[in-house]
N, CA and C atoms as an extended XYZ file, in Angstrom:
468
Properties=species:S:1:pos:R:3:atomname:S:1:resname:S:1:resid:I:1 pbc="F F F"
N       119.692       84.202       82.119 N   UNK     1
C       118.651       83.249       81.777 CA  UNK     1
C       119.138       81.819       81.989 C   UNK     1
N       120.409       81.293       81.888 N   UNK     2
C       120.805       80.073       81.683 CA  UNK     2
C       121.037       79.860       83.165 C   UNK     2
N       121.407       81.056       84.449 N   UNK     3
C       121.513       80.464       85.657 CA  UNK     3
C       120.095       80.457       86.413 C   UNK     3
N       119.184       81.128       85.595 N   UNK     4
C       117.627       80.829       86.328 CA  UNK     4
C       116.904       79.684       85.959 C   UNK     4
N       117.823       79.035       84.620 N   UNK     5
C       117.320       77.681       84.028 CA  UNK     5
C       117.980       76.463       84.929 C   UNK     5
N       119.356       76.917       85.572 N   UNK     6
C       120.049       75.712       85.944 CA  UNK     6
C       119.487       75.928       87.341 C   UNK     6
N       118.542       76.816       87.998 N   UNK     7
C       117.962       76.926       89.391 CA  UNK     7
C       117.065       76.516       89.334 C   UNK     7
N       115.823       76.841       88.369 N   UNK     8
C       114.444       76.616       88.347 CA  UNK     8
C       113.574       76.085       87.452 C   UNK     8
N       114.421       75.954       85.884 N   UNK     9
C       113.839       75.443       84.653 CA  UNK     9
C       114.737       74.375       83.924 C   UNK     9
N       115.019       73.135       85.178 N   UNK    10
C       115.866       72.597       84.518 CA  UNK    10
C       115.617       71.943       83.264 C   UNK    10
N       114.284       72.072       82.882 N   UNK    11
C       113.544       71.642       81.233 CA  UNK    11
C       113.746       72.633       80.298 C   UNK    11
N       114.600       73.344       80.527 N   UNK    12
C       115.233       74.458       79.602 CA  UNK    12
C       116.555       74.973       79.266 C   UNK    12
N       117.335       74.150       80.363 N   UNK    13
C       118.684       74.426       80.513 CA  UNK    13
C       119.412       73.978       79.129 C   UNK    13
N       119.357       72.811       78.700 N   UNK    14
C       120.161       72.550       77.787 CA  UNK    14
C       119.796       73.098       76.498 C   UNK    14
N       118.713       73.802       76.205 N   UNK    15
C       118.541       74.464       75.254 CA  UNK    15
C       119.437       75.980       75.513 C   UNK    15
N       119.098       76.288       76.775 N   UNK    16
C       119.624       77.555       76.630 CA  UNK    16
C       120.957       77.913       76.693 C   UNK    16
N       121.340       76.826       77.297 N   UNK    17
C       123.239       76.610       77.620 CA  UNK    17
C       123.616       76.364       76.011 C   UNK    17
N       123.263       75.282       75.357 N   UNK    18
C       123.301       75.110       73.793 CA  UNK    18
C       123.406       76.563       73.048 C   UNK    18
N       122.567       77.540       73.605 N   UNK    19
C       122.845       78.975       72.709 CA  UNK    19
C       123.809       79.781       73.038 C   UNK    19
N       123.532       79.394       74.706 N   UNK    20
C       124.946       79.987       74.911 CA  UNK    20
C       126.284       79.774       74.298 C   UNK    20
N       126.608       78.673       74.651 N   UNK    21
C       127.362       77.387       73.802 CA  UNK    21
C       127.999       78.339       72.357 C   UNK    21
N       127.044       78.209       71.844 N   UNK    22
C       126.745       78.945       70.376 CA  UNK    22
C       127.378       79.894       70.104 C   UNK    22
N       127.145       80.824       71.303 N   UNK    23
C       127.622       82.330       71.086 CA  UNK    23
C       129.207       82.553       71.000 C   UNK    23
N       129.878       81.829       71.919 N   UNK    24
C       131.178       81.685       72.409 CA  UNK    24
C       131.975       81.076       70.803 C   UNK    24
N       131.004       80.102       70.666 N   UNK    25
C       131.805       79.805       69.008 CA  UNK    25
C       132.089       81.053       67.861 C   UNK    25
N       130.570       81.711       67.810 N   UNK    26
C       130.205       82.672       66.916 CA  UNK    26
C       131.306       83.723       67.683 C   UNK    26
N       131.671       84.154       68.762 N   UNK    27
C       132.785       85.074       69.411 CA  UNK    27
C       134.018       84.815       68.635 C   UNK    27
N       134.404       83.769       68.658 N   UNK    28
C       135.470       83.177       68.289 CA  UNK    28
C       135.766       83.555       66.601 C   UNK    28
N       134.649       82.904       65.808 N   UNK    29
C       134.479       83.698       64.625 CA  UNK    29
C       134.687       85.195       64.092 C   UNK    29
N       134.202       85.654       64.936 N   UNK    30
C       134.450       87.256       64.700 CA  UNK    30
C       135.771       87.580       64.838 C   UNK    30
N       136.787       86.786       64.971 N   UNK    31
C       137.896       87.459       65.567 CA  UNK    31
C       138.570       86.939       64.210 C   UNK    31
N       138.089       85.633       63.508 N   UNK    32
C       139.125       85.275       62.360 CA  UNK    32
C       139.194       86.091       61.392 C   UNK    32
N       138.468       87.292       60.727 N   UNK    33
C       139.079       87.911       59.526 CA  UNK    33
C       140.213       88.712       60.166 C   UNK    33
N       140.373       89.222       61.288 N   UNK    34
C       141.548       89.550       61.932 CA  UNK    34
C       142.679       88.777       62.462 C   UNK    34
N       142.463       87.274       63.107 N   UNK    35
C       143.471       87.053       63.504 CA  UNK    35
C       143.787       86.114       63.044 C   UNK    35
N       143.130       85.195       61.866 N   UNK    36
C       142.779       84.149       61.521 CA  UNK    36
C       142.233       82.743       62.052 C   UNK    36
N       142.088       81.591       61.568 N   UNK    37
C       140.985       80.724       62.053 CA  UNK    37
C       141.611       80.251       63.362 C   UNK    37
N       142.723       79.573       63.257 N   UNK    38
C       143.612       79.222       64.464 CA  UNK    38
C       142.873       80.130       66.053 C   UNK    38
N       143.466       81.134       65.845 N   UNK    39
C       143.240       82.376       66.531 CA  UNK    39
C       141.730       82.173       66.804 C   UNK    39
N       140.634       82.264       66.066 N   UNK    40
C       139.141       82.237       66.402 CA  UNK    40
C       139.097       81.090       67.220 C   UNK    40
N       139.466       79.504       66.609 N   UNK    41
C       139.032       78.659       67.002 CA  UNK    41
C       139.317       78.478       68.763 C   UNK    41
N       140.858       79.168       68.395 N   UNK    42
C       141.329       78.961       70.439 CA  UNK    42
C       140.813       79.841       71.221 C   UNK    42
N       140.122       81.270       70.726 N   UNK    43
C       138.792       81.563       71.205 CA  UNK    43
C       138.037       81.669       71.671 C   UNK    43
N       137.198       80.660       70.677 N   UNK    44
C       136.259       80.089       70.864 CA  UNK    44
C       136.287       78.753       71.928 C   UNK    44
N       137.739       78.040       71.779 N   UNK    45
C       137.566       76.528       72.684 CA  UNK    45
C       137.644       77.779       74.502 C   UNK    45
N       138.505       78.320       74.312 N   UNK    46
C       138.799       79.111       75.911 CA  UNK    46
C       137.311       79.775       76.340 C   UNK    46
N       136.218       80.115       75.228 N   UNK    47
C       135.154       80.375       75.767 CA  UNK    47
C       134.030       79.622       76.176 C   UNK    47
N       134.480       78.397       75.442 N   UNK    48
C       133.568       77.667       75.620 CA  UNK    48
C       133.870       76.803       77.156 C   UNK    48
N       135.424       76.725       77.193 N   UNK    49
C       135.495       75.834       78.337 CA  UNK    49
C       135.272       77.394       79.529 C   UNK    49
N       135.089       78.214       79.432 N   UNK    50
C       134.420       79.350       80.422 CA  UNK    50
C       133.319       79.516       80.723 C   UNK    50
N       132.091       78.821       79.708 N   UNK    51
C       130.838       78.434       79.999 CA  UNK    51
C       130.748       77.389       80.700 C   UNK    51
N       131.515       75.930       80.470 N   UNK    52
C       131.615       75.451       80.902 CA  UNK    52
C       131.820       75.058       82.901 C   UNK    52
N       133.026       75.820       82.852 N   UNK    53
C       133.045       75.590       84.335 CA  UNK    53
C       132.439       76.451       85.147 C   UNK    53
N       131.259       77.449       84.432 N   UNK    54
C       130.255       77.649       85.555 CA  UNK    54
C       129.414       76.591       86.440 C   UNK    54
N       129.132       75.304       85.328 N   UNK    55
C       128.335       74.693       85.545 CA  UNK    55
C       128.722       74.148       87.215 C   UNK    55
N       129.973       73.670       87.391 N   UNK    56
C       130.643       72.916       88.884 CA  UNK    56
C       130.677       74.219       89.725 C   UNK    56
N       130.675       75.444       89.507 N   UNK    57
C       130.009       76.288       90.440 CA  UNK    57
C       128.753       76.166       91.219 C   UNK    57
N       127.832       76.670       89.602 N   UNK    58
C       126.685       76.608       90.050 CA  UNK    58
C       126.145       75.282       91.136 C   UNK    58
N       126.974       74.331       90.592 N   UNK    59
C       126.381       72.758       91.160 CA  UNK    59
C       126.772       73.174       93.074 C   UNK    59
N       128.176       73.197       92.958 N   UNK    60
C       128.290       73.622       94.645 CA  UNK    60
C       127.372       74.298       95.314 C   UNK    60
N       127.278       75.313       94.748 N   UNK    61
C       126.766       76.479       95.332 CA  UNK    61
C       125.224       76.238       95.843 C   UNK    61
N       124.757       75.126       94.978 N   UNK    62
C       123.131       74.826       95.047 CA  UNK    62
C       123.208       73.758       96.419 C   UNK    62
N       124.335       72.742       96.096 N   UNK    63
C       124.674       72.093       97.039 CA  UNK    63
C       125.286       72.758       98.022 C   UNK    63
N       125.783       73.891       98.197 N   UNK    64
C       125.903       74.764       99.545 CA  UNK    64
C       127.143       74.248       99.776 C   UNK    64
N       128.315       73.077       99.049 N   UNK    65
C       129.595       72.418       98.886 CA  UNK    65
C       130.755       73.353       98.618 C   UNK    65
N       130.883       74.369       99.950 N   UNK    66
C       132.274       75.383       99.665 CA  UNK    66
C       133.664       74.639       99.077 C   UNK    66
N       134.227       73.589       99.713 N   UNK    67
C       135.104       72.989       99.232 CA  UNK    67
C       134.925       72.979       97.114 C   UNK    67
N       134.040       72.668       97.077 N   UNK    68
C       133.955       72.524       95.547 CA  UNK    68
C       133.540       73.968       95.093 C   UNK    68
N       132.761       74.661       95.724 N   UNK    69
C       132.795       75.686       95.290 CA  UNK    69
C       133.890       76.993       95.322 C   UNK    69
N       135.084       76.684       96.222 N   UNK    70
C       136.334       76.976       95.980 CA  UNK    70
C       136.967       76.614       94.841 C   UNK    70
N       137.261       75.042       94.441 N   UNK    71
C       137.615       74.263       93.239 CA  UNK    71
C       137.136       75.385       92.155 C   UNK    71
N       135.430       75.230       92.007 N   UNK    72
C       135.418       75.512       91.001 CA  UNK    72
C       135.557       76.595       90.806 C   UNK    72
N       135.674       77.889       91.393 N   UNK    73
C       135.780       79.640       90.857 CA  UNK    73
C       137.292       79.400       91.262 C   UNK    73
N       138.281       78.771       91.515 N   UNK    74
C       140.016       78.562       91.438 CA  UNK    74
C       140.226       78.175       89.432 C   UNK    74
N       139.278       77.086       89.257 N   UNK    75
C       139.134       76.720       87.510 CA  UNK    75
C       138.861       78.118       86.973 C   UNK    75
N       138.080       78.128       87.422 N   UNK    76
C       137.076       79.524       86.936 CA  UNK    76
C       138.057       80.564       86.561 C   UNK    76
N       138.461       81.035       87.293 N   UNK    77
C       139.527       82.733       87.416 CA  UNK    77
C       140.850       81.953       86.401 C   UNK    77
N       141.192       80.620       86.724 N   UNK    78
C       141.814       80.241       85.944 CA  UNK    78
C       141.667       80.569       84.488 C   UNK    78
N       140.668       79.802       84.113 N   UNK    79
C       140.074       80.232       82.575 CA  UNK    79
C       140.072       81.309       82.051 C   UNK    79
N       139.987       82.501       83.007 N   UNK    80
C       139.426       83.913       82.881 CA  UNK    80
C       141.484       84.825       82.383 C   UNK    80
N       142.406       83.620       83.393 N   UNK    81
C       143.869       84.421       83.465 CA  UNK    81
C       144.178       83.584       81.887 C   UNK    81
N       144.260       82.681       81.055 N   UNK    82
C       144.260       81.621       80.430 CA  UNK    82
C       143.823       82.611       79.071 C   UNK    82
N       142.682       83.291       79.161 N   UNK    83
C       141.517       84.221       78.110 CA  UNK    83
C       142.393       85.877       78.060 C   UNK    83
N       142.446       86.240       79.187 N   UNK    84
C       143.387       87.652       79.387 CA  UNK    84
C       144.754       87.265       78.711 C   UNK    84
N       145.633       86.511       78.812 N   UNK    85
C       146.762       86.056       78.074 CA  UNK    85
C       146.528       85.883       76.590 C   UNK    85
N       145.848       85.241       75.996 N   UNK    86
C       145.082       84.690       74.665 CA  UNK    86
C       145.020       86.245       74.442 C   UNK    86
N       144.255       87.036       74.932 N   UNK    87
C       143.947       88.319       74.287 CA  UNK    87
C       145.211       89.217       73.964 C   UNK    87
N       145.489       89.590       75.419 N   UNK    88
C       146.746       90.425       75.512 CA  UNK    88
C       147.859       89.849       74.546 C   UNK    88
N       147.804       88.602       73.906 N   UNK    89
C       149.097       87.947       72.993 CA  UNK    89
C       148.929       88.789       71.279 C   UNK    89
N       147.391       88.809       71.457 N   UNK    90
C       146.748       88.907       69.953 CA  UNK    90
C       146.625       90.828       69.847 C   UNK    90
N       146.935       91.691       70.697 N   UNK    91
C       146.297       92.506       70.527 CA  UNK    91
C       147.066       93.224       71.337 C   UNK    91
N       147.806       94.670       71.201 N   UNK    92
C       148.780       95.392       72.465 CA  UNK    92
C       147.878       96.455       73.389 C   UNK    92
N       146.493       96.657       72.553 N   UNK    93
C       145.402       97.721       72.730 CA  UNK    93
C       144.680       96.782       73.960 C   UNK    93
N       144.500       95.191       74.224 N   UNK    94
C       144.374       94.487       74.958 CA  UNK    94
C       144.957       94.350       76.566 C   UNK    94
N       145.417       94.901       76.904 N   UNK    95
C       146.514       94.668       77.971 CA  UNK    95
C       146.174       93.622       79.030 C   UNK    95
N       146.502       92.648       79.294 N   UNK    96
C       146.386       91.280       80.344 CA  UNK    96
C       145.795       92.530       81.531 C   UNK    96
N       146.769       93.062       82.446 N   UNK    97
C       145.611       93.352       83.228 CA  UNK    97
C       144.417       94.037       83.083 C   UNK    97
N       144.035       94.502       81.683 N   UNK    98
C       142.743       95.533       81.865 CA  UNK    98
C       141.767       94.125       81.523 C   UNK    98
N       142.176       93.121       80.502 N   UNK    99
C       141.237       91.823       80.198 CA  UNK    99
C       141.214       90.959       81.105 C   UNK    99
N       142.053       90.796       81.878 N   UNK   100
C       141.924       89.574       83.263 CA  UNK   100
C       140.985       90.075       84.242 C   UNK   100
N       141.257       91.638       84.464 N   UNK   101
C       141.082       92.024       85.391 CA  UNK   101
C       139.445       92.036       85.253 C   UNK   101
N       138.793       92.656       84.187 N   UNK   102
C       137.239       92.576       83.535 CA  UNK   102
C       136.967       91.073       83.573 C   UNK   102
N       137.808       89.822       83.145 N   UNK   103
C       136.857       88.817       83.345 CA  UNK   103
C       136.779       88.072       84.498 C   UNK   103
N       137.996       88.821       85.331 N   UNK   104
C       137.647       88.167       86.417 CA  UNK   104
C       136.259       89.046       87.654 C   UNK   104
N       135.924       89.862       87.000 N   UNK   105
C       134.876       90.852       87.765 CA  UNK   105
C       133.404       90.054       87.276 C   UNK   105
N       133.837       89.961       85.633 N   UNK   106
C       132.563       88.839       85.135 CA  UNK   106
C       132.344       87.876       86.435 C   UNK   106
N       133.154       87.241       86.129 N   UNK   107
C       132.924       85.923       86.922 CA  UNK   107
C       132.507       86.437       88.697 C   UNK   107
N       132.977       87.059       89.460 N   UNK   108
C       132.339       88.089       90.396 CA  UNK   108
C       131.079       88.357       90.669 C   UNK   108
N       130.622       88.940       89.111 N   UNK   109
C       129.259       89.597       89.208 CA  UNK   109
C       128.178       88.041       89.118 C   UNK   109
N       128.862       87.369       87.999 N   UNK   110
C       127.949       86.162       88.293 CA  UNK   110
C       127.739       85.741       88.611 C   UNK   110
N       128.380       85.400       89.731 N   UNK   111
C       128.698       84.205       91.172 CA  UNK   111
C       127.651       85.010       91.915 C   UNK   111
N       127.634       86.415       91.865 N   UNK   112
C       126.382       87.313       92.746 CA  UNK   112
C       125.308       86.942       92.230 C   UNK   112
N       125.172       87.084       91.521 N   UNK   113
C       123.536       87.290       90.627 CA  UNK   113
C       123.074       85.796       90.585 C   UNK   113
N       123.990       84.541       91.090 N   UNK   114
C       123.809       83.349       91.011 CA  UNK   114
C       123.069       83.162       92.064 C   UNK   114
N       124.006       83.691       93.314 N   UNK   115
C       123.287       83.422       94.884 CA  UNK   115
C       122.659       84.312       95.065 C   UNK   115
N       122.084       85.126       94.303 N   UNK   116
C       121.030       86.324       94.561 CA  UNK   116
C       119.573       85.157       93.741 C   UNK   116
N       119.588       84.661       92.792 N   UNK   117
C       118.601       83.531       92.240 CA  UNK   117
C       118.671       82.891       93.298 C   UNK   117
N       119.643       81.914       93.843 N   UNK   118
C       119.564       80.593       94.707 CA  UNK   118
C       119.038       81.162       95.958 C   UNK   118
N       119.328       82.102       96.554 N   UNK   119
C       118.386       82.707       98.124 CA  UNK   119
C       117.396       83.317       97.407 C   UNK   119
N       116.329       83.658       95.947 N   UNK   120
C       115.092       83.638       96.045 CA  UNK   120
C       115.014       85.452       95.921 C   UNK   120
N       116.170       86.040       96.211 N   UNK   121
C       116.375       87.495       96.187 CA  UNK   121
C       116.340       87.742       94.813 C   UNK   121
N       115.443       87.731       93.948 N   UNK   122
C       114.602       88.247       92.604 CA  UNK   122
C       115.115       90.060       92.654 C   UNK   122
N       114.548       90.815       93.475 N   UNK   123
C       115.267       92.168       93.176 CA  UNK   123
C       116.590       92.347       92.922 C   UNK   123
N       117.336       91.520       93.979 N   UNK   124
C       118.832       92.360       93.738 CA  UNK   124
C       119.262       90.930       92.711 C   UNK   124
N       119.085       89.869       92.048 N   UNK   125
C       119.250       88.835       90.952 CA  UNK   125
C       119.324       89.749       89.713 C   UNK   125
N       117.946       90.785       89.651 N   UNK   126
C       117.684       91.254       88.645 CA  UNK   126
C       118.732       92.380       88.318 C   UNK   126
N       119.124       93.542       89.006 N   UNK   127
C       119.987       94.826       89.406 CA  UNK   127
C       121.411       94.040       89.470 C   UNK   127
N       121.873       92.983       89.808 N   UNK   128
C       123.030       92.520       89.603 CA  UNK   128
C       123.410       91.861       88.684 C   UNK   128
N       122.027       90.994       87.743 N   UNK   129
C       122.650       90.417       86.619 CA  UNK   129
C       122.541       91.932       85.631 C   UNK   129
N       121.891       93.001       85.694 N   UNK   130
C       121.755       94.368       84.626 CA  UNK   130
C       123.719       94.810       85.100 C   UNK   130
N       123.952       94.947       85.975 N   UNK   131
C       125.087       94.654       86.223 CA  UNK   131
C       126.344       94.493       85.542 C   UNK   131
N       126.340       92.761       85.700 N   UNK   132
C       127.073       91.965       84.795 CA  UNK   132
C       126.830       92.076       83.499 C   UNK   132
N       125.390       92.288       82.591 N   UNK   133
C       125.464       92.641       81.101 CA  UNK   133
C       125.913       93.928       80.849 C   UNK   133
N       125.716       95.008       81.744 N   UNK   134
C       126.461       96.302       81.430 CA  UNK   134
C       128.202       96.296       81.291 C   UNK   134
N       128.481       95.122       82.791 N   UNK   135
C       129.864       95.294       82.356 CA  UNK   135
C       130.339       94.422       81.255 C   UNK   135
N       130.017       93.372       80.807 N   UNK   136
C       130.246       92.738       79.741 CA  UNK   136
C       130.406       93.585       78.110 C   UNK   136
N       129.049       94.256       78.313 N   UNK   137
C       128.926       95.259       77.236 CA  UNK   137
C       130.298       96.037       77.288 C   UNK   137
N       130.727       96.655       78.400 N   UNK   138
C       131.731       97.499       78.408 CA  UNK   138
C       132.790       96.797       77.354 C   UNK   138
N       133.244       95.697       78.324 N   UNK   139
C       134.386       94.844       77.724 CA  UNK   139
C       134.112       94.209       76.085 C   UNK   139
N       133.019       94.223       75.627 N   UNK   140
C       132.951       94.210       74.540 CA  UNK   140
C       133.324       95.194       73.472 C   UNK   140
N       132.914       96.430       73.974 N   UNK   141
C       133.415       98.061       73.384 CA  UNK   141
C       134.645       97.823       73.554 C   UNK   141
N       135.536       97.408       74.322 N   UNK   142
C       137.143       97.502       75.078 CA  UNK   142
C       137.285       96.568       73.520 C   UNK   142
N       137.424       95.579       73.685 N   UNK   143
C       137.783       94.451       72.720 CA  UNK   143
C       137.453       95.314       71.031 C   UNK   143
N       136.355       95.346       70.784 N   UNK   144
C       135.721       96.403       69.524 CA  UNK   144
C       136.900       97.294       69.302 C   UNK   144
N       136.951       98.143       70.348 N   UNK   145
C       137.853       99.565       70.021 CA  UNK   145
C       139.269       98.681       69.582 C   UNK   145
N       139.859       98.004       70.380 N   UNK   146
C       141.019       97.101       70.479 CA  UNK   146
C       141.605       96.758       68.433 C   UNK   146
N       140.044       95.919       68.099 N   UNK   147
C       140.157       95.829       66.909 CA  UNK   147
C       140.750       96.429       65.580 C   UNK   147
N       139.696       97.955       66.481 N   UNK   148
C       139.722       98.833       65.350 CA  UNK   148
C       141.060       99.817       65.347 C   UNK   148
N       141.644       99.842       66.729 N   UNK   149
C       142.998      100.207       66.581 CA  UNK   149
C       144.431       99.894       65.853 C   UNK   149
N       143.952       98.401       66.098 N   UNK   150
C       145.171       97.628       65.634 CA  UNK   150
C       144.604       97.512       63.933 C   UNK   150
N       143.847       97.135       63.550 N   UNK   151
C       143.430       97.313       62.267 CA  UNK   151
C       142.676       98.366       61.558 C   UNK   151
N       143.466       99.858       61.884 N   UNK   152
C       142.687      100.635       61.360 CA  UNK   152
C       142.087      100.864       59.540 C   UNK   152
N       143.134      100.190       58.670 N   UNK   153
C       142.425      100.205       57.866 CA  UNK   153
C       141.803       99.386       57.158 C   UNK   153
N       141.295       98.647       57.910 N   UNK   154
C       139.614       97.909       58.253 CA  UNK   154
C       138.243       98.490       58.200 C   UNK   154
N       138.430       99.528       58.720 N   UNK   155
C       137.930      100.644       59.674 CA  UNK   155
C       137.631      102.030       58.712 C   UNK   155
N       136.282      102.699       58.841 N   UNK   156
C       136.549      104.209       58.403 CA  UNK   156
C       136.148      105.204       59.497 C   UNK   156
């Protein structure tokens, strides 16, 4: 929704980026009765600056500016190796390559489903962003289970 806002509803974008925004904090949260606030808050800042540098993607990409659109998915995967480390530090059920490797596929699937909106290709936009929320979902279960391993008696 937030890359069909930054294509076509730019009178909606900052509301919807704002929730996005949101979520990445509230991510971050969930992690402090386990790892504590420290831990949530860096998180939360690594997710937020991951929302973030979609935006100098998306911008190239509209502008058709490969040079920058190199730059920015080089930031990008950056953020993503930066987030896999952060995890894999907090968690042994985590492993850097199974979390790098998932967010760097995120970032993959989105960059598709981006230029599947920007060329107007509505079918495969739709089948590739179902896609990217399926695999996200996955990696969310990954992270979940992760939790409940390391803190099983948390857990019943």
């Amino acid at each position: 929704a937030t890359v069909d806002a930054f294509f076509y509803e730019p009178n909606q974008l900052e509301m919807k980026l704002n929730r996005l925004l949101a979520n990445q904090k509230e991510i971050g949260a969930a992690i402090v009765p386990y790892y504590g606030q420290a831990a949530g808050d860096k998180l939360g800042q690594l997710l937020t600056e991951h929302i973030q540098l979609a935006v100098p993607v998306l911008k190239a990409a509209k502008a058709n500016d490969k040079t920058a659109l190199d730059k920015g998915l080089a930031d990008w995967y950056k953020n993503a190796n930066d987030i896999g480390d952060f995890l894999s530090s907090a968690n042994a059920y985590w492993p850097k390559s199974v979390t790098e490797s998932h967010l760097k596929e995120h970032i993959t699937q989105t960059t598709g489903y981006a230029v599947d909106i920007l060329k107007g290709d509505n079918t495969s936009s739709i089948k590739n962003f179902d896609i990217a929320l399926n695999h996200m979902l996955m990696l969310a279960d990954l992270l979940t289970d992760g939790i409940a391993k390391q803190f099983p008696d948390k857990f019943k």
